[in-house]
């Protein structure tokens, strides 16, 4: 679970400090950098599996340009006409308490509330070796003590939840940076045993990838391995109807299957939920078909049951829906919005799913009156921080972005982050960078030092020119768990904005 992300020097993100809870909605107008935040998260995730330069080349191009026309250095901030060469990340995260390594051996974290720091430099030279043009200047993985946890986890949560998710003890780094006798930067990989044993040093200038990405075996550095597993679970989901409609090959079915980032594997995942329990033991659970149908009926009332057709002859699994009049509709007959909604309902039902999921504009294809249903579903997917961590309350997290006033009106006020641009002049260069704000009297502004949204910005966002709207009491409400539209200070706007 990613609880805080600090980014500087990545695209238009300069000195961004984003506090995150179980469910976060990032709103703002077009081209302010909402997708760049997702790209920063995705870049950190890709670094766990790819060399640094390769991961950089896989980041989405800016301004809609084709990746073929962009370069690796395009992920670095462009300050006017000046290309910056340094970018840095800090990610505070709760990692899994246990997992498996590449050989299937169990890994148990020594401690699981950590801060990962990474600083990279682009070398502006044509004399590149096989390590690529980007070099590591700093890499650290350090524990955040239990005593300080409540000061870092600012979102509303129960003490019993925090005690159940944060476990272990550690007061020395897992990865650290230092200088050798020749002032060369070293990245040191420490053993889980604590202060015993000498750390393994790596010369930073020779690293083609992060040290964290090299952790593969539970016997050596289990906590670093599980930090890697956590970051690997950070996904940018772009549900594509063409993938959601596809049948699955029965011969390739696995009880470990999960819904893919584009929606691939939807029939297999539903079939798994209907025939196996959380441990992988075979069982019949036809209730899952009813559960998914009940959830889908919040979007389309005509649905009676969701089912998977197992075609033994062709060896395929196909999605179908039965309507109340008895008609069976194959996946190819379902609307894009219906398929996306169903995919999210499957994510909610699959308790083996954990980690962070980023979704862009989840309202696409959804009728405006049904937007509350999809917002409720997204919140339901996320971990409930008022209940203890268990198999039915996995550590799942949702971040969405949107520029839809309807979506913003339906989310909890505490979940809103507003992204905007501000102009900066530095050394004669004029450029724009992104900055965040939030509703006043929410945990982000009260405890997280996030600036409150100004009245003018909120009016502009909801596109109203009514001069009679009184916003004197805007953004002040003690009951911050209310939806944005239900806050007492915004009631005067009812019927005009929402």
mmCIF file with all atom_site columns, N, CA and C in Angstrom, residues 110-111 146 167-171 174:
data_model
loop_
_atom_site.group_PDB
_atom_site.id
_atom_site.type_symbol
_atom_site.label_atom_id
_atom_site.label_alt_id
_atom_site.label_comp_id
_atom_site.label_asym_id
_atom_site.label_entity_id
_atom_site.label_seq_id
_atom_site.pdbx_PDB_ins_code
_atom_site.Cartn_x
_atom_site.Cartn_y
_atom_site.Cartn_z
_atom_site.occupancy
_atom_site.B_iso_or_equiv
_atom_site.pdbx_formal_charge
_atom_site.auth_seq_id
_atom_site.auth_comp_id
_atom_site.auth_asym_id
_atom_site.auth_atom_id
_atom_site.pdbx_PDB_model_num
ATOM 1  N N  . UNK A 1 110 ? 11.075 -8.707 7.895  1.00 0.00 ? 110 UNK A N  1
ATOM 2  C CA . UNK A 1 110 ? 11.525 -8.327 9.229  1.00 0.00 ? 110 UNK A CA 1
ATOM 3  C C  . UNK A 1 110 ? 10.686 -7.171 9.765  1.00 0.00 ? 110 UNK A C  1
ATOM 4  N N  . UNK A 1 111 ? 10.341 -6.251 8.878  1.00 0.00 ? 111 UNK A N  1
ATOM 5  C CA . UNK A 1 111 ? 9.474  -5.124 9.218  1.00 0.00 ? 111 UNK A CA 1
ATOM 6  C C  . UNK A 1 111 ? 8.837  -4.660 7.924  1.00 0.00 ? 111 UNK A C  1
ATOM 7  N N  . UNK A 1 146 ? 7.324  1.913  14.329 1.00 0.00 ? 146 UNK A N  1
ATOM 8  C CA . UNK A 1 146 ? 5.938  1.798  14.775 1.00 0.00 ? 146 UNK A CA 1
ATOM 9  C C  . UNK A 1 146 ? 5.507  3.020  15.560 1.00 0.00 ? 146 UNK A C  1
ATOM 10 N N  . UNK A 1 167 ? 3.824  -4.894 11.188 1.00 0.00 ? 167 UNK A N  1
ATOM 11 C CA . UNK A 1 167 ? 4.378  -5.890 12.094 1.00 0.00 ? 167 UNK A CA 1
ATOM 12 C C  . UNK A 1 167 ? 5.882  -6.008 11.914 1.00 0.00 ? 167 UNK A C  1
ATOM 13 N N  . UNK A 1 168 ? 6.534  -6.467 12.976 1.00 0.00 ? 168 UNK A N  1
ATOM 14 C CA . UNK A 1 168 ? 7.977  -6.655 12.955 1.00 0.00 ? 168 UNK A CA 1
ATOM 15 C C  . UNK A 1 168 ? 8.710  -5.540 13.685 1.00 0.00 ? 168 UNK A C  1
ATOM 16 N N  . UNK A 1 169 ? 10.031 -5.581 13.591 1.00 0.00 ? 169 UNK A N  1
ATOM 17 C CA . UNK A 1 169 ? 10.862 -4.583 14.258 1.00 0.00 ? 169 UNK A CA 1
ATOM 18 C C  . UNK A 1 169 ? 12.168 -4.418 13.487 1.00 0.00 ? 169 UNK A C  1
ATOM 19 N N  . UNK A 1 170 ? 12.574 -3.170 13.319 1.00 0.00 ? 170 UNK A N  1
ATOM 20 C CA . UNK A 1 170 ? 13.821 -2.890 12.582 1.00 0.00 ? 170 UNK A CA 1
ATOM 21 C C  . UNK A 1 170 ? 14.202 -1.437 12.804 1.00 0.00 ? 170 UNK A C  1
ATOM 22 N N  . UNK A 1 171 ? 15.460 -1.150 13.051 1.00 0.00 ? 171 UNK A N  1
ATOM 23 C CA . UNK A 1 171 ? 15.896 0.239  13.215 1.00 0.00 ? 171 UNK A CA 1
ATOM 24 C C  . UNK A 1 171 ? 17.141 0.574  12.396 1.00 0.00 ? 171 UNK A C  1
ATOM 25 N N  . UNK A 1 174 ? 17.621 -1.287 5.138  1.00 0.00 ? 174 UNK A N  1
ATOM 26 C CA . UNK A 1 174 ? 17.711 -2.489 4.309  1.00 0.00 ? 174 UNK A CA 1
ATOM 27 C C  . UNK A 1 174 ? 18.557 -2.210 3.070  1.00 0.00 ? 174 UNK A C  1
#
